[in-house]
mmCIF file of C-alpha atoms and ligand atoms in Angstrom:
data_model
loop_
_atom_site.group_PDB
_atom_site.id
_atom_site.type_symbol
_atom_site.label_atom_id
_atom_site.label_comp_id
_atom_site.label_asym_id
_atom_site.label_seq_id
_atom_site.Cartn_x
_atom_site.Cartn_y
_atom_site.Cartn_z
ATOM 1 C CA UNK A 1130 -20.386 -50.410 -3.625
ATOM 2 C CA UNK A 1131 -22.509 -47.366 -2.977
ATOM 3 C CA UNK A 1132 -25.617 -47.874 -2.274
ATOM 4 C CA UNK A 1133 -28.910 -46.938 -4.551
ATOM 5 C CA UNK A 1134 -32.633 -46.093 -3.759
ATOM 6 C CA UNK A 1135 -32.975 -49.498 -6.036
ATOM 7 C CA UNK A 1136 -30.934 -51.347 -2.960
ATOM 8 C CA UNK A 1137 -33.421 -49.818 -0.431
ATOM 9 C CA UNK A 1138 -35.936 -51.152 -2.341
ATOM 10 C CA UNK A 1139 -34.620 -54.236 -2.884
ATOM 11 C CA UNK A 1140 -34.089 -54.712 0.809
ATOM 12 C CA UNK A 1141 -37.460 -53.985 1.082
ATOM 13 C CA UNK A 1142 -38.881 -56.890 -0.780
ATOM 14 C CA UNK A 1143 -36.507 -59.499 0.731
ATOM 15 C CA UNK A 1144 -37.894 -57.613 4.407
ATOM 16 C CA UNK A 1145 -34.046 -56.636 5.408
ATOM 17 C CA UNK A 1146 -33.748 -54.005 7.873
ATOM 18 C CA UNK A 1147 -31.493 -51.105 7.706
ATOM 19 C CA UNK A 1148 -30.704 -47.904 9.172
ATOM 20 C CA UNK A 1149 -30.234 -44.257 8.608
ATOM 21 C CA UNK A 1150 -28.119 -41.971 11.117
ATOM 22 C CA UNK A 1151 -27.900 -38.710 10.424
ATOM 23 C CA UNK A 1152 -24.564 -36.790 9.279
ATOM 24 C CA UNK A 1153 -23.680 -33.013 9.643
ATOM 25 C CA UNK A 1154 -19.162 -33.172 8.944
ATOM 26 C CA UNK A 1155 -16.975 -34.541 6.785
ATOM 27 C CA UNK A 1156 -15.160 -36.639 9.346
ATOM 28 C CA UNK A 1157 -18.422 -38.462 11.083
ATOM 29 C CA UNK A 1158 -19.747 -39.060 7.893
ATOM 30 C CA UNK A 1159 -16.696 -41.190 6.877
ATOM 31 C CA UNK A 1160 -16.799 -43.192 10.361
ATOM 32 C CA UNK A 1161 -20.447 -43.270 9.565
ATOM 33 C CA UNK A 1162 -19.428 -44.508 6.079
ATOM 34 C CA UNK A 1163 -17.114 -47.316 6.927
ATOM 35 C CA UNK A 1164 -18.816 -48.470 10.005
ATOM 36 C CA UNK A 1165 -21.104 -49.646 6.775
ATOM 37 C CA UNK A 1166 -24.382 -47.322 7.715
ATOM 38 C CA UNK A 1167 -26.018 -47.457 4.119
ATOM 39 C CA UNK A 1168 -28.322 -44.244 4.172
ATOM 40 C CA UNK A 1169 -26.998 -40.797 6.060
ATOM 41 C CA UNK A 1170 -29.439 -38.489 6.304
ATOM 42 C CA UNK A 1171 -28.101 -34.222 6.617
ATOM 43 C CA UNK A 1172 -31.363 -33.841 8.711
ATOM 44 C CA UNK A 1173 -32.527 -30.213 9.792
ATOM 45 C CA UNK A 1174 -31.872 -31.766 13.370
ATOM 46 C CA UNK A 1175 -28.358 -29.870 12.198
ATOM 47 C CA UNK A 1176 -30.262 -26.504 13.870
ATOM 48 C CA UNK A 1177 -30.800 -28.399 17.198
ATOM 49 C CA UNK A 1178 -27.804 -30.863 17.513
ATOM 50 C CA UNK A 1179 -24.888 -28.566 15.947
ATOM 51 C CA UNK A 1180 -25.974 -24.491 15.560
ATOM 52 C CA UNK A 1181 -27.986 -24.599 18.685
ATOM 53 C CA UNK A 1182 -31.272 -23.478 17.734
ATOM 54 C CA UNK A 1183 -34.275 -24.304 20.017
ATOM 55 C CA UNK A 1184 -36.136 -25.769 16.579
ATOM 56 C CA UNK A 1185 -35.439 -27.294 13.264
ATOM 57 C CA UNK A 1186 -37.460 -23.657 11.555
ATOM 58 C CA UNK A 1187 -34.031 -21.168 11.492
ATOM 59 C CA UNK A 1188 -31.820 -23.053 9.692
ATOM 60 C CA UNK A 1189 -31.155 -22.126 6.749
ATOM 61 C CA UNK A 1190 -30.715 -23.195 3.316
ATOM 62 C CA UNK A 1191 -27.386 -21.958 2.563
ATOM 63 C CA UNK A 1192 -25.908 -23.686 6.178
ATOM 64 C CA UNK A 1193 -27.902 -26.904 5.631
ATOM 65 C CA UNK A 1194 -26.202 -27.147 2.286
ATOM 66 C CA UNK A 1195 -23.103 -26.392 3.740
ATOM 67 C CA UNK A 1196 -22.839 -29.264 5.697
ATOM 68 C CA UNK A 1197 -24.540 -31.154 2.627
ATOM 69 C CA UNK A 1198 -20.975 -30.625 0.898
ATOM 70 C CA UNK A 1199 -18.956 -31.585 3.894
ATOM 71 C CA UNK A 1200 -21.049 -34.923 4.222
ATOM 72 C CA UNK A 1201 -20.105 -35.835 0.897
ATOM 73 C CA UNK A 1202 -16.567 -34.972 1.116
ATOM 74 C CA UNK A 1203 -16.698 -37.709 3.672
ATOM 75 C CA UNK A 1204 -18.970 -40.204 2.863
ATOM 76 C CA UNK A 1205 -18.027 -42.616 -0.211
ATOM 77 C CA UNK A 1206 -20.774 -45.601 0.000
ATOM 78 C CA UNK A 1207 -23.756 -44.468 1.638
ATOM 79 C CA UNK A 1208 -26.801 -43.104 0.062
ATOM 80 C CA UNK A 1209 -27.240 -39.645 1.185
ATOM 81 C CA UNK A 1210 -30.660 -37.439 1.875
ATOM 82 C CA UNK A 1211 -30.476 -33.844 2.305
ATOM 83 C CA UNK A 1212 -33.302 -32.509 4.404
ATOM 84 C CA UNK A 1213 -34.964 -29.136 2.390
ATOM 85 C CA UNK A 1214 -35.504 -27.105 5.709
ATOM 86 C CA UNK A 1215 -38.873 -24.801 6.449
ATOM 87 C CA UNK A 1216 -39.543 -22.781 3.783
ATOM 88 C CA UNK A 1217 -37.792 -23.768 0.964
ATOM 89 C CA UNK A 1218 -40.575 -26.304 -0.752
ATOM 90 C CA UNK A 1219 -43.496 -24.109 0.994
ATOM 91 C CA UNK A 1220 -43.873 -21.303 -1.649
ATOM 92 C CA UNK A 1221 -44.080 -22.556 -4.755
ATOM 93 C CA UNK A 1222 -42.803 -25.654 -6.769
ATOM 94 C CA UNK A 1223 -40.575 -23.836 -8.852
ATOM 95 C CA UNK A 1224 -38.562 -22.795 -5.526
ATOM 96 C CA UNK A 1225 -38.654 -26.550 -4.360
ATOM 97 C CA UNK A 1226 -36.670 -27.832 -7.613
ATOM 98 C CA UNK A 1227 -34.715 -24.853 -7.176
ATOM 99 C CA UNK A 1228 -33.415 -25.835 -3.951
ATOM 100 C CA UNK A 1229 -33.570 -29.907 -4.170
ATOM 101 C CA UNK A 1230 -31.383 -29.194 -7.228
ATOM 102 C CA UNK A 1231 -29.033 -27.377 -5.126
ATOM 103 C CA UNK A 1232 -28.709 -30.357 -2.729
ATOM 104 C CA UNK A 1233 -28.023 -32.526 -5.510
ATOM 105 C CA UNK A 1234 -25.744 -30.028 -6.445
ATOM 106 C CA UNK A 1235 -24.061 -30.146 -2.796
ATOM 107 C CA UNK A 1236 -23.346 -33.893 -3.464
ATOM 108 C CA UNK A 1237 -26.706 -35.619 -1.909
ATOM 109 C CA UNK A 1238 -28.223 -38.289 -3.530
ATOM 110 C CA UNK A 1239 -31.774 -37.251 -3.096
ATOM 111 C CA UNK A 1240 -33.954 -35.051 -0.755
ATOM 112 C CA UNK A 1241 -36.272 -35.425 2.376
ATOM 113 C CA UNK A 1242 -39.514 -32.889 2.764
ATOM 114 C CA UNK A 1243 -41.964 -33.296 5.647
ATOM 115 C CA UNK A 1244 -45.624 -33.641 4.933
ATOM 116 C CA UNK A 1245 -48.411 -34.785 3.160
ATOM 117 C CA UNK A 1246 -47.747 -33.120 -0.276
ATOM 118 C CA UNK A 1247 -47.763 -35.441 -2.956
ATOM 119 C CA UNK A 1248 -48.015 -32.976 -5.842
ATOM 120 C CA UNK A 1249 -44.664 -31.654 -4.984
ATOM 121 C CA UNK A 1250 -43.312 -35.239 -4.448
ATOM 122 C CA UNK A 1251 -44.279 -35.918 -7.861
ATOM 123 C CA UNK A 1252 -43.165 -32.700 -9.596
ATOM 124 C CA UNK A 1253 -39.843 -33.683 -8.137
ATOM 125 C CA UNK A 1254 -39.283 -36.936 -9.124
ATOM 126 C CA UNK A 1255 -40.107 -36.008 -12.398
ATOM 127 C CA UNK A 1256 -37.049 -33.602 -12.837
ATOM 128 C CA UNK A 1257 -35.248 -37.145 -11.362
ATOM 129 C CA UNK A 1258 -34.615 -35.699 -7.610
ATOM 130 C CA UNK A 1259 -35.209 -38.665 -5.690
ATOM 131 C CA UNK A 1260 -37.197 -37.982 -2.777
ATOM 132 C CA UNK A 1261 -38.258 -39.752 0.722
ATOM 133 C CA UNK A 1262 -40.934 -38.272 2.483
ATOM 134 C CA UNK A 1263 -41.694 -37.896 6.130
ATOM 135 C CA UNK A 1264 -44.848 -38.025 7.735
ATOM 136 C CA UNK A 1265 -45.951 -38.695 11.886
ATOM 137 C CA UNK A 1266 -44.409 -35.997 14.030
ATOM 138 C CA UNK A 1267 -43.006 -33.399 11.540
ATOM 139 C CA UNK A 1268 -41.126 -31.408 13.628
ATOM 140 C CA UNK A 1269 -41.117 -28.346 10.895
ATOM 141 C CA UNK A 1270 -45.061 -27.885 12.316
ATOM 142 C CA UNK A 1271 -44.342 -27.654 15.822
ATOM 143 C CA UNK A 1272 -46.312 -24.577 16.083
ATOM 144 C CA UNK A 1273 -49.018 -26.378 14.540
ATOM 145 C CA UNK A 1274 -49.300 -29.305 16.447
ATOM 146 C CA UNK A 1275 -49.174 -27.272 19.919
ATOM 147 C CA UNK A 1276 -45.843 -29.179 20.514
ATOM 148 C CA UNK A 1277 -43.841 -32.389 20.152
ATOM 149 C CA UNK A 1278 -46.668 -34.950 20.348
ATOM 150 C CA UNK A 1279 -47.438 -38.401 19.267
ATOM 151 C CA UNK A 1280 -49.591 -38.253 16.210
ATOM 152 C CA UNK A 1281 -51.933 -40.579 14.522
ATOM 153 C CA UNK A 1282 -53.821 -42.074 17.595
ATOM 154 C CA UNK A 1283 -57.214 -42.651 17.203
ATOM 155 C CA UNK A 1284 -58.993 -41.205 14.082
ATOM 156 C CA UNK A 1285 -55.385 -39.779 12.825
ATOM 157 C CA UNK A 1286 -54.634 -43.046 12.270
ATOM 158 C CA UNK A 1287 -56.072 -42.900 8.479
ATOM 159 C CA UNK A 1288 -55.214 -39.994 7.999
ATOM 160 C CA UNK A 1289 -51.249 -40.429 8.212
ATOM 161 C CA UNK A 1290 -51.856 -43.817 6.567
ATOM 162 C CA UNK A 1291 -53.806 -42.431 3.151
ATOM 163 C CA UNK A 1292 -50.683 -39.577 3.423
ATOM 164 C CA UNK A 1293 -48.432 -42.330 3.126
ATOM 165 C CA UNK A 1294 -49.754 -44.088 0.712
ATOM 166 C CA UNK A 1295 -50.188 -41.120 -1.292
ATOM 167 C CA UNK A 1296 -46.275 -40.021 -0.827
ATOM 168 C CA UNK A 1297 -45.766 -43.663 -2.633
ATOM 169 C CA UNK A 1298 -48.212 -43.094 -5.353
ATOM 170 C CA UNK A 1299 -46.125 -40.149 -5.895
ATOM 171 C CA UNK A 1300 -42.927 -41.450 -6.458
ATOM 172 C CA UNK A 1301 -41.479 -41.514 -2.687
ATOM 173 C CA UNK A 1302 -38.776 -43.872 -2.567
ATOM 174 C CA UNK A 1303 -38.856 -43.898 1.536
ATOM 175 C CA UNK A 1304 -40.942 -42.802 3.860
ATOM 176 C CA UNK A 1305 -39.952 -41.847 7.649
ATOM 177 C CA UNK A 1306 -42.496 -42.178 10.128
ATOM 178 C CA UNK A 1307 -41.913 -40.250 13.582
ATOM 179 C CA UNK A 1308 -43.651 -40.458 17.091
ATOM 180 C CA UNK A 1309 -46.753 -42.902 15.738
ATOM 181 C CA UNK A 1310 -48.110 -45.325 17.830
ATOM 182 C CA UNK A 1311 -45.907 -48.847 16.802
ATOM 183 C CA UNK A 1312 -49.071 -50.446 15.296
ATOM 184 C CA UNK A 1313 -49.945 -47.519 13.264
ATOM 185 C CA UNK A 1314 -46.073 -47.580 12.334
ATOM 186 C CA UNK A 1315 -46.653 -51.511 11.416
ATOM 187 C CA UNK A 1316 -49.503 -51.096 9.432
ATOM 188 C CA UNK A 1317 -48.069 -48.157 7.156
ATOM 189 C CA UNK A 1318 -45.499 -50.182 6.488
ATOM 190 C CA UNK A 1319 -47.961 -53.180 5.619
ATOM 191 C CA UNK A 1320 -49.605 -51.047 3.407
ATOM 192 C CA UNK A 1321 -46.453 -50.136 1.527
ATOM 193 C CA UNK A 1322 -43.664 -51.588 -1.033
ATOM 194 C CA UNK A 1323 -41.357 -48.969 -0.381
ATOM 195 C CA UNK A 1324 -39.562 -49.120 3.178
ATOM 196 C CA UNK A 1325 -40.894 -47.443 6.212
ATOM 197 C CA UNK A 1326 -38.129 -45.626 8.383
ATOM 198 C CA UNK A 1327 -39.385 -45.418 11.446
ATOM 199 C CA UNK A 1328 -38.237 -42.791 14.837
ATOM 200 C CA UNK A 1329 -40.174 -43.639 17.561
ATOM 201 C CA UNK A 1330 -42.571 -45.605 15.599
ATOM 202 C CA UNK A 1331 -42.228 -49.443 16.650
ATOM 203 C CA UNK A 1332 -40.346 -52.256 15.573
ATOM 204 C CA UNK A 1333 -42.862 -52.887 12.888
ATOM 205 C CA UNK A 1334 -40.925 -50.321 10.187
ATOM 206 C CA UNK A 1335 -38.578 -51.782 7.299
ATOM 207 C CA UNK A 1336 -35.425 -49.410 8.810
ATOM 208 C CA UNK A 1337 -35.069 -47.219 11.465
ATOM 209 C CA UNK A 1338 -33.444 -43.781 12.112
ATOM 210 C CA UNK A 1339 -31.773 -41.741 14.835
ATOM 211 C CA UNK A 1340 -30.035 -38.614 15.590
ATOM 212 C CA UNK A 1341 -26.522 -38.490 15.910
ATOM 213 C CA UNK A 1342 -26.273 -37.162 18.645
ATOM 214 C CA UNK A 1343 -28.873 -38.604 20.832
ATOM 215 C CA UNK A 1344 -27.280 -41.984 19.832
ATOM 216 C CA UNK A 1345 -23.804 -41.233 21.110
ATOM 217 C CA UNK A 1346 -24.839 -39.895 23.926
ATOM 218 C CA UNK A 1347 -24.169 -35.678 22.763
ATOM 219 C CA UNK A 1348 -27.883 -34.259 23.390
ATOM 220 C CA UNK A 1349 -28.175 -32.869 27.166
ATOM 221 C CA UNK A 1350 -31.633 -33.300 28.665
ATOM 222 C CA UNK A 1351 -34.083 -35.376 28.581
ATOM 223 C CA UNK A 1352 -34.431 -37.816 25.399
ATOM 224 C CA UNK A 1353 -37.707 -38.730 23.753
ATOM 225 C CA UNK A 1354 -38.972 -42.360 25.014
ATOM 226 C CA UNK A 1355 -37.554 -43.977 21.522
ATOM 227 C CA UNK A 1356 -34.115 -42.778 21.988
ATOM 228 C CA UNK A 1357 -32.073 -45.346 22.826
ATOM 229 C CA UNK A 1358 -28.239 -44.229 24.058
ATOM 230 C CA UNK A 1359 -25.707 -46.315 22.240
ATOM 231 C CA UNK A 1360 -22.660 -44.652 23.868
ATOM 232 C CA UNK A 1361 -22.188 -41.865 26.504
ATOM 233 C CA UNK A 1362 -19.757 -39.394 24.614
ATOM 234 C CA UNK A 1363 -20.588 -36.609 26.528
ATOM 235 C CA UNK A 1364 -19.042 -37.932 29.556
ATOM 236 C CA UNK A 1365 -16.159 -39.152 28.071
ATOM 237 C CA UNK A 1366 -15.570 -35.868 26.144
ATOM 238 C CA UNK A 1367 -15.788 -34.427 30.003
ATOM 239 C CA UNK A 1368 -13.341 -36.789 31.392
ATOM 240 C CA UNK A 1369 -10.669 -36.439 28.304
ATOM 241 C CA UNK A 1370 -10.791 -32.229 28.409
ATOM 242 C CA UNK A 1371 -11.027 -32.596 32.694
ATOM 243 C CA UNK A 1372 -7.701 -34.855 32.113
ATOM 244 C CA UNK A 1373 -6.322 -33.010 28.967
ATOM 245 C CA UNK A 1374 -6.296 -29.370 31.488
ATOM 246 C CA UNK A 1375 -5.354 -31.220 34.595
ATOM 247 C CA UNK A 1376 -1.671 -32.173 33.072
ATOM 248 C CA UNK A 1377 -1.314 -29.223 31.780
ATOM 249 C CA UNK A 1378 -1.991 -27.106 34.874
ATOM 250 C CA UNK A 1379 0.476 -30.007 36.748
ATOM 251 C CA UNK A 1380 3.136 -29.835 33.731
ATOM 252 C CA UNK A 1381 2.718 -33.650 32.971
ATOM 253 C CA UNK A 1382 1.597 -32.251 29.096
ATOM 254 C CA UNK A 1383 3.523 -32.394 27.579
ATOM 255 C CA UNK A 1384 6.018 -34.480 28.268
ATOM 256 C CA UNK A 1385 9.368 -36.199 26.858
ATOM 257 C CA UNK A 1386 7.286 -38.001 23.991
ATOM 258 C CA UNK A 1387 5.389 -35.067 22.660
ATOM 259 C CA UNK A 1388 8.561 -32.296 22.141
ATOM 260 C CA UNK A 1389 10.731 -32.074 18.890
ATOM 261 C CA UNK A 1390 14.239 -31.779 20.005
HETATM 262 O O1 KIV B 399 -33.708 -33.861 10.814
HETATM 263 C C1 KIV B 399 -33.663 -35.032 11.201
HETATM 264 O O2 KIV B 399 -32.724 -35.479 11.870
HETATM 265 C C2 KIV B 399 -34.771 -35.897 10.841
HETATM 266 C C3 KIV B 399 -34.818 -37.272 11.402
HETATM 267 C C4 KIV B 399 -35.174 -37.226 12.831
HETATM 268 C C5 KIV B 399 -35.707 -38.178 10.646
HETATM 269 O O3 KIV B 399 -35.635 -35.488 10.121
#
Protein backbone atom coordinates (compact mmCIF):
# COMPACT_ATOMS: atom_id res chain seq x y z
CA UNK A 1 0.00 0.00 0.00
CA UNK A 2 1.74 3.29 -0.55
CA UNK A 3 2.15 5.18 2.03
CA UNK A 4 0.37 8.80 2.83
CA UNK A 5 1.37 11.95 4.90
CA UNK A 6 -2.04 10.70 6.81
CA UNK A 7 0.11 7.29 7.71
CA UNK A 8 3.00 9.50 9.02
CA UNK A 9 0.69 11.06 11.01
CA UNK A 10 -0.98 8.33 12.14
CA UNK A 11 2.25 6.75 13.24
CA UNK A 12 2.73 9.69 15.00
CA UNK A 13 -0.12 9.46 17.39
CA UNK A 14 0.30 5.72 18.13
CA UNK A 15 4.39 7.03 18.82
CA UNK A 16 5.75 4.45 15.94
CA UNK A 17 9.04 5.22 14.65
CA UNK A 18 10.04 5.29 11.11
CA UNK A 19 12.63 6.27 8.81
CA UNK A 20 13.52 8.25 5.79
CA UNK A 21 16.75 7.42 3.57
CA UNK A 22 17.37 9.39 0.95
CA UNK A 23 17.10 8.29 -2.91
CA UNK A 24 18.90 9.81 -6.01
CA UNK A 25 18.26 6.44 -9.04
CA UNK A 26 15.77 4.47 -10.16
CA UNK A 27 17.35 1.21 -9.10
CA UNK A 28 18.20 2.17 -5.18
CA UNK A 29 15.01 3.59 -4.87
CA UNK A 30 13.29 0.23 -5.67
CA UNK A 31 15.74 -1.74 -3.15
CA UNK A 32 14.92 1.18 -0.97
CA UNK A 33 11.24 0.50 -1.82
CA UNK A 34 10.97 -3.16 -1.11
CA UNK A 35 13.34 -3.31 1.73
CA UNK A 36 9.88 -1.50 3.07
CA UNK A 37 11.60 2.17 3.86
CA UNK A 38 8.21 4.20 3.93
CA UNK A 39 9.46 7.88 3.20
CA UNK A 40 12.55 8.49 0.50
CA UNK A 41 13.63 11.68 0.55
CA UNK A 42 15.58 13.17 -3.20
CA UNK A 43 17.62 15.37 -0.72
CA UNK A 44 20.00 18.18 -2.17
CA UNK A 45 22.71 15.89 -0.43
CA UNK A 46 22.41 14.64 -4.39
CA UNK A 47 25.22 17.72 -5.00
CA UNK A 48 27.55 16.18 -2.33
CA UNK A 49 26.94 12.34 -2.46
CA UNK A 50 26.42 11.89 -6.43
CA UNK A 51 27.62 15.27 -8.68
CA UNK A 52 30.43 15.98 -6.36
CA UNK A 53 29.94 19.38 -5.29
CA UNK A 54 31.69 20.62 -2.08
CA UNK A 55 27.92 21.97 -0.88
CA UNK A 56 24.29 21.32 -1.27
CA UNK A 57 24.09 25.47 -3.01
CA UNK A 58 25.03 24.38 -6.99
CA UNK A 59 22.68 21.99 -7.66
CA UNK A 60 20.33 22.75 -9.62
CA UNK A 61 16.75 22.60 -10.20
CA UNK A 62 16.58 21.00 -13.45
CA UNK A 63 19.27 17.96 -12.11
CA UNK A 64 17.50 17.67 -8.74
CA UNK A 65 14.34 17.03 -10.68
CA UNK A 66 16.02 14.78 -12.78
CA UNK A 67 16.72 12.38 -10.36
CA UNK A 68 13.14 13.27 -8.86
CA UNK A 69 11.79 11.30 -12.07
CA UNK A 70 14.21 8.46 -11.80
CA UNK A 71 13.20 7.96 -8.02
CA UNK A 72 9.80 7.49 -8.99
CA UNK A 73 10.38 5.27 -11.83
CA UNK A 74 11.68 3.10 -9.06
CA UNK A 75 9.94 3.52 -6.09
CA UNK A 76 6.19 2.09 -5.94
CA UNK A 77 5.19 2.32 -2.01
CA UNK A 78 7.10 4.88 -0.37
CA UNK A 79 6.13 8.40 0.18
CA UNK A 80 8.49 10.55 -1.61
CA UNK A 81 9.93 14.31 -0.72
CA UNK A 82 11.72 16.24 -3.22
CA UNK A 83 14.13 18.69 -1.69
CA UNK A 84 13.55 22.47 -3.57
CA UNK A 85 17.39 23.31 -3.64
CA UNK A 86 18.92 27.08 -2.83
CA UNK A 87 17.23 29.45 -4.61
CA UNK A 88 14.27 28.20 -5.91
CA UNK A 89 11.67 29.20 -2.85
CA UNK A 90 14.09 32.33 -1.96
CA UNK A 91 12.72 34.94 -4.47
CA UNK A 92 9.37 35.09 -4.39
CA UNK A 93 6.34 32.74 -3.67
CA UNK A 94 5.15 32.64 -7.01
CA UNK A 95 8.64 30.94 -8.04
CA UNK A 96 8.27 28.46 -5.01
CA UNK A 97 4.80 26.96 -6.38
CA UNK A 98 6.38 27.17 -9.60
CA UNK A 99 9.00 24.81 -8.79
CA UNK A 100 7.22 22.53 -5.91
CA UNK A 101 4.71 22.03 -8.75
CA UNK A 102 7.38 20.83 -10.91
CA UNK A 103 8.44 18.21 -8.32
CA UNK A 104 5.05 17.05 -8.09
CA UNK A 105 5.18 17.05 -11.60
CA UNK A 106 8.53 14.82 -11.51
CA UNK A 107 6.48 12.18 -9.56
CA UNK A 108 7.20 13.32 -5.70
CA UNK A 109 4.65 13.25 -3.34
CA UNK A 110 5.41 16.47 -1.63
CA UNK A 111 8.38 18.89 -1.04
CA UNK A 112 11.10 19.67 1.67
CA UNK A 113 12.39 23.57 2.12
CA UNK A 114 14.86 24.50 4.86
CA UNK A 115 14.02 27.24 7.27
CA UNK A 116 11.90 29.10 9.34
CA UNK A 117 9.38 30.43 6.71
CA UNK A 118 6.01 29.68 7.54
CA UNK A 119 4.30 32.06 5.11
CA UNK A 120 5.65 30.10 2.27
CA UNK A 121 4.78 26.78 4.05
CA UNK A 122 1.35 27.93 4.13
CA UNK A 123 1.01 29.44 0.64
CA UNK A 124 2.02 25.97 -0.40
CA UNK A 125 -0.14 23.82 1.21
CA UNK A 126 -2.81 25.80 0.11
CA UNK A 127 -2.25 25.03 -3.68
CA UNK A 128 -2.23 21.17 -1.94
CA UNK A 129 1.80 20.65 -2.23
CA UNK A 130 2.42 18.85 0.81
CA UNK A 131 5.34 20.07 2.50
CA UNK A 132 7.88 18.97 5.48
CA UNK A 133 10.03 21.47 6.71
CA UNK A 134 13.53 21.40 8.04
CA UNK A 135 14.92 23.33 10.67
CA UNK A 136 18.48 22.77 13.10
CA UNK A 137 21.52 22.71 10.86
CA UNK A 138 20.24 23.81 7.39
CA UNK A 139 22.96 23.08 5.41
CA UNK A 140 21.62 25.57 2.44
CA UNK A 141 23.05 28.51 5.11
CA UNK A 142 26.39 27.26 5.54
CA UNK A 143 27.79 30.55 4.75
CA UNK A 144 25.63 31.89 7.30
CA UNK A 145 26.26 29.88 10.10
CA UNK A 146 30.25 30.17 9.64
CA UNK A 147 30.11 26.35 8.99
CA UNK A 148 28.56 22.98 9.82
CA UNK A 149 27.72 23.53 13.50
CA UNK A 150 25.38 22.30 16.09
CA UNK A 151 22.59 24.76 16.46
CA UNK A 152 20.10 25.54 19.10
CA UNK A 153 22.34 25.33 22.29
CA UNK A 154 21.71 27.66 24.78
CA UNK A 155 19.36 30.64 23.99
CA UNK A 156 18.80 29.06 20.27
CA UNK A 157 17.04 26.65 21.89
CA UNK A 158 13.58 28.74 21.58
CA UNK A 159 14.26 29.96 18.85
CA UNK A 160 14.35 26.63 16.65
CA UNK A 161 11.52 25.45 18.91
CA UNK A 162 8.87 28.59 18.18
CA UNK A 163 10.27 27.87 14.24
CA UNK A 164 8.96 24.57 14.61
CA UNK A 165 6.04 25.09 15.97
CA UNK A 166 5.33 27.70 13.58
CA UNK A 167 6.23 25.28 10.41
CA UNK A 168 3.17 23.13 12.08
CA UNK A 169 0.85 25.98 12.45
CA UNK A 170 1.51 26.30 8.87
CA UNK A 171 0.53 23.22 7.53
CA UNK A 172 4.01 21.18 7.77
CA UNK A 173 3.25 17.67 7.70
CA UNK A 174 7.02 16.73 9.01
CA UNK A 175 9.56 18.41 10.30
CA UNK A 176 13.44 17.33 10.13
CA UNK A 177 15.56 18.46 12.76
CA UNK A 178 19.50 18.35 12.08
CA UNK A 179 22.63 18.70 14.41
CA UNK A 180 20.40 19.91 17.72
CA UNK A 181 21.38 18.98 20.92
CA UNK A 182 19.10 15.42 21.64
CA UNK A 183 17.05 17.23 24.36
CA UNK A 184 16.29 20.15 22.27
CA UNK A 185 15.47 17.39 19.52
CA UNK A 186 13.09 15.68 22.36
CA UNK A 187 11.38 18.58 23.33
CA UNK A 188 10.44 19.81 19.66
CA UNK A 189 9.08 16.79 19.20
CA UNK A 190 7.09 17.06 22.63
CA UNK A 191 5.84 20.13 21.54
CA UNK A 192 4.50 18.74 18.29
CA UNK A 193 1.62 16.36 16.72
CA UNK A 194 3.26 16.03 13.59
CA UNK A 195 6.51 13.72 13.61
CA UNK A 196 9.94 15.01 14.21
CA UNK A 197 12.68 13.48 11.80
CA UNK A 198 15.57 13.82 13.40
CA UNK A 199 19.73 13.72 11.84
CA UNK A 200 21.89 14.02 14.51
CA UNK A 201 19.29 15.13 16.85
CA UNK A 202 18.78 12.30 19.62
CA UNK A 203 16.73 9.44 20.04
CA UNK A 204 13.97 11.61 21.30
CA UNK A 205 12.50 12.34 17.44
CA UNK A 206 9.30 10.37 16.07
CA UNK A 207 11.65 9.04 12.82
CA UNK A 208 14.95 9.45 11.86
CA UNK A 209 16.90 10.14 8.60
CA UNK A 210 20.22 9.44 6.91
CA UNK A 211 22.14 9.82 3.82
CA UNK A 212 22.53 7.15 1.55
CA UNK A 213 25.57 7.10 1.29
CA UNK A 214 27.00 7.68 4.64
CA UNK A 215 24.80 4.67 5.66
CA UNK A 216 26.31 2.18 3.27
CA UNK A 217 29.41 3.09 3.85
CA UNK A 218 29.97 5.41 0.12
CA UNK A 219 31.05 8.94 1.73
CA UNK A 220 35.06 9.09 2.09
CA UNK A 221 36.23 11.10 5.09
CA UNK A 222 35.32 11.73 8.11
CA UNK A 223 31.44 11.28 9.08
CA UNK A 224 29.53 13.62 11.35
CA UNK A 225 29.27 12.09 15.08
CA UNK A 226 25.45 10.87 14.24
CA UNK A 227 26.39 8.87 11.31
CA UNK A 228 26.20 5.57 12.03
CA UNK A 229 27.82 3.03 9.13
CA UNK A 230 25.37 0.29 8.39
CA UNK A 231 27.55 -1.42 5.74
CA UNK A 232 31.07 -0.73 4.28
CA UNK A 233 30.31 -0.63 0.41
CA UNK A 234 33.14 1.22 -0.42
CA UNK A 235 35.44 -1.48 0.41
CA UNK A 236 33.64 -4.06 -1.05
CA UNK A 237 33.14 -2.06 -4.31
CA UNK A 238 37.25 -1.95 -4.01
CA UNK A 239 37.65 -5.57 -3.53
CA UNK A 240 34.98 -6.65 -6.44
CA UNK A 241 36.69 -4.04 -9.27
CA UNK A 242 40.50 -5.11 -7.57
CA UNK A 243 39.14 -8.87 -8.33
CA UNK A 244 36.97 -8.04 -11.46
CA UNK A 245 40.70 -6.47 -13.26
CA UNK A 246 42.86 -9.05 -11.64
CA UNK A 247 41.14 -12.06 -13.83
CA UNK A 248 41.09 -10.24 -16.51
CA UNK A 249 44.75 -9.20 -16.62
CA UNK A 250 45.40 -13.27 -15.63
CA UNK A 251 42.72 -14.46 -18.39
CA UNK A 252 40.54 -16.27 -15.68
CA UNK A 253 37.49 -13.64 -17.10
CA UNK A 254 36.06 -14.82 -18.71
CA UNK A 255 35.93 -18.14 -18.66
CA UNK A 256 34.01 -21.39 -20.06
CA UNK A 257 30.64 -20.20 -18.32
CA UNK A 258 30.52 -16.67 -19.53
CA UNK A 259 31.15 -17.28 -23.68
CA UNK A 260 28.27 -18.01 -26.23
CA UNK A 261 29.46 -20.77 -28.38
O1 LIG B 1 19.52 16.63 1.45
C1 LIG B 1 19.43 15.80 2.36
O2 LIG B 1 19.88 14.66 2.26
C2 LIG B 1 18.75 16.21 3.57
C3 LIG B 1 18.73 15.28 4.73
C4 LIG B 1 20.06 15.23 5.36
C5 LIG B 1 17.67 15.59 5.71
O3 LIG B 1 18.23 17.28 3.63
Amino acid sequence: MPVTIHDLREWRARDERFAMVTAYDAGTARILDDAGIPVLLVGDSLAQVVLGYPTTLPVTLDEMLHHARAVARGAKNALLVGDLPFGTYHASESDAITNAVAFLQAGMHSVKLEGHRPALVSALTRQGIPVMGHLGLTPQHVHAFGGYRVQGRGDQAETVLRAAVDLQEAGAFAVVLECVPAALGARITEALDVPTIGIGAGPGTSAQVLVLHDLLGLTAGPAPRFVKRYADMGADIATAVQAFAKEVAEGAYPAAGHVYD
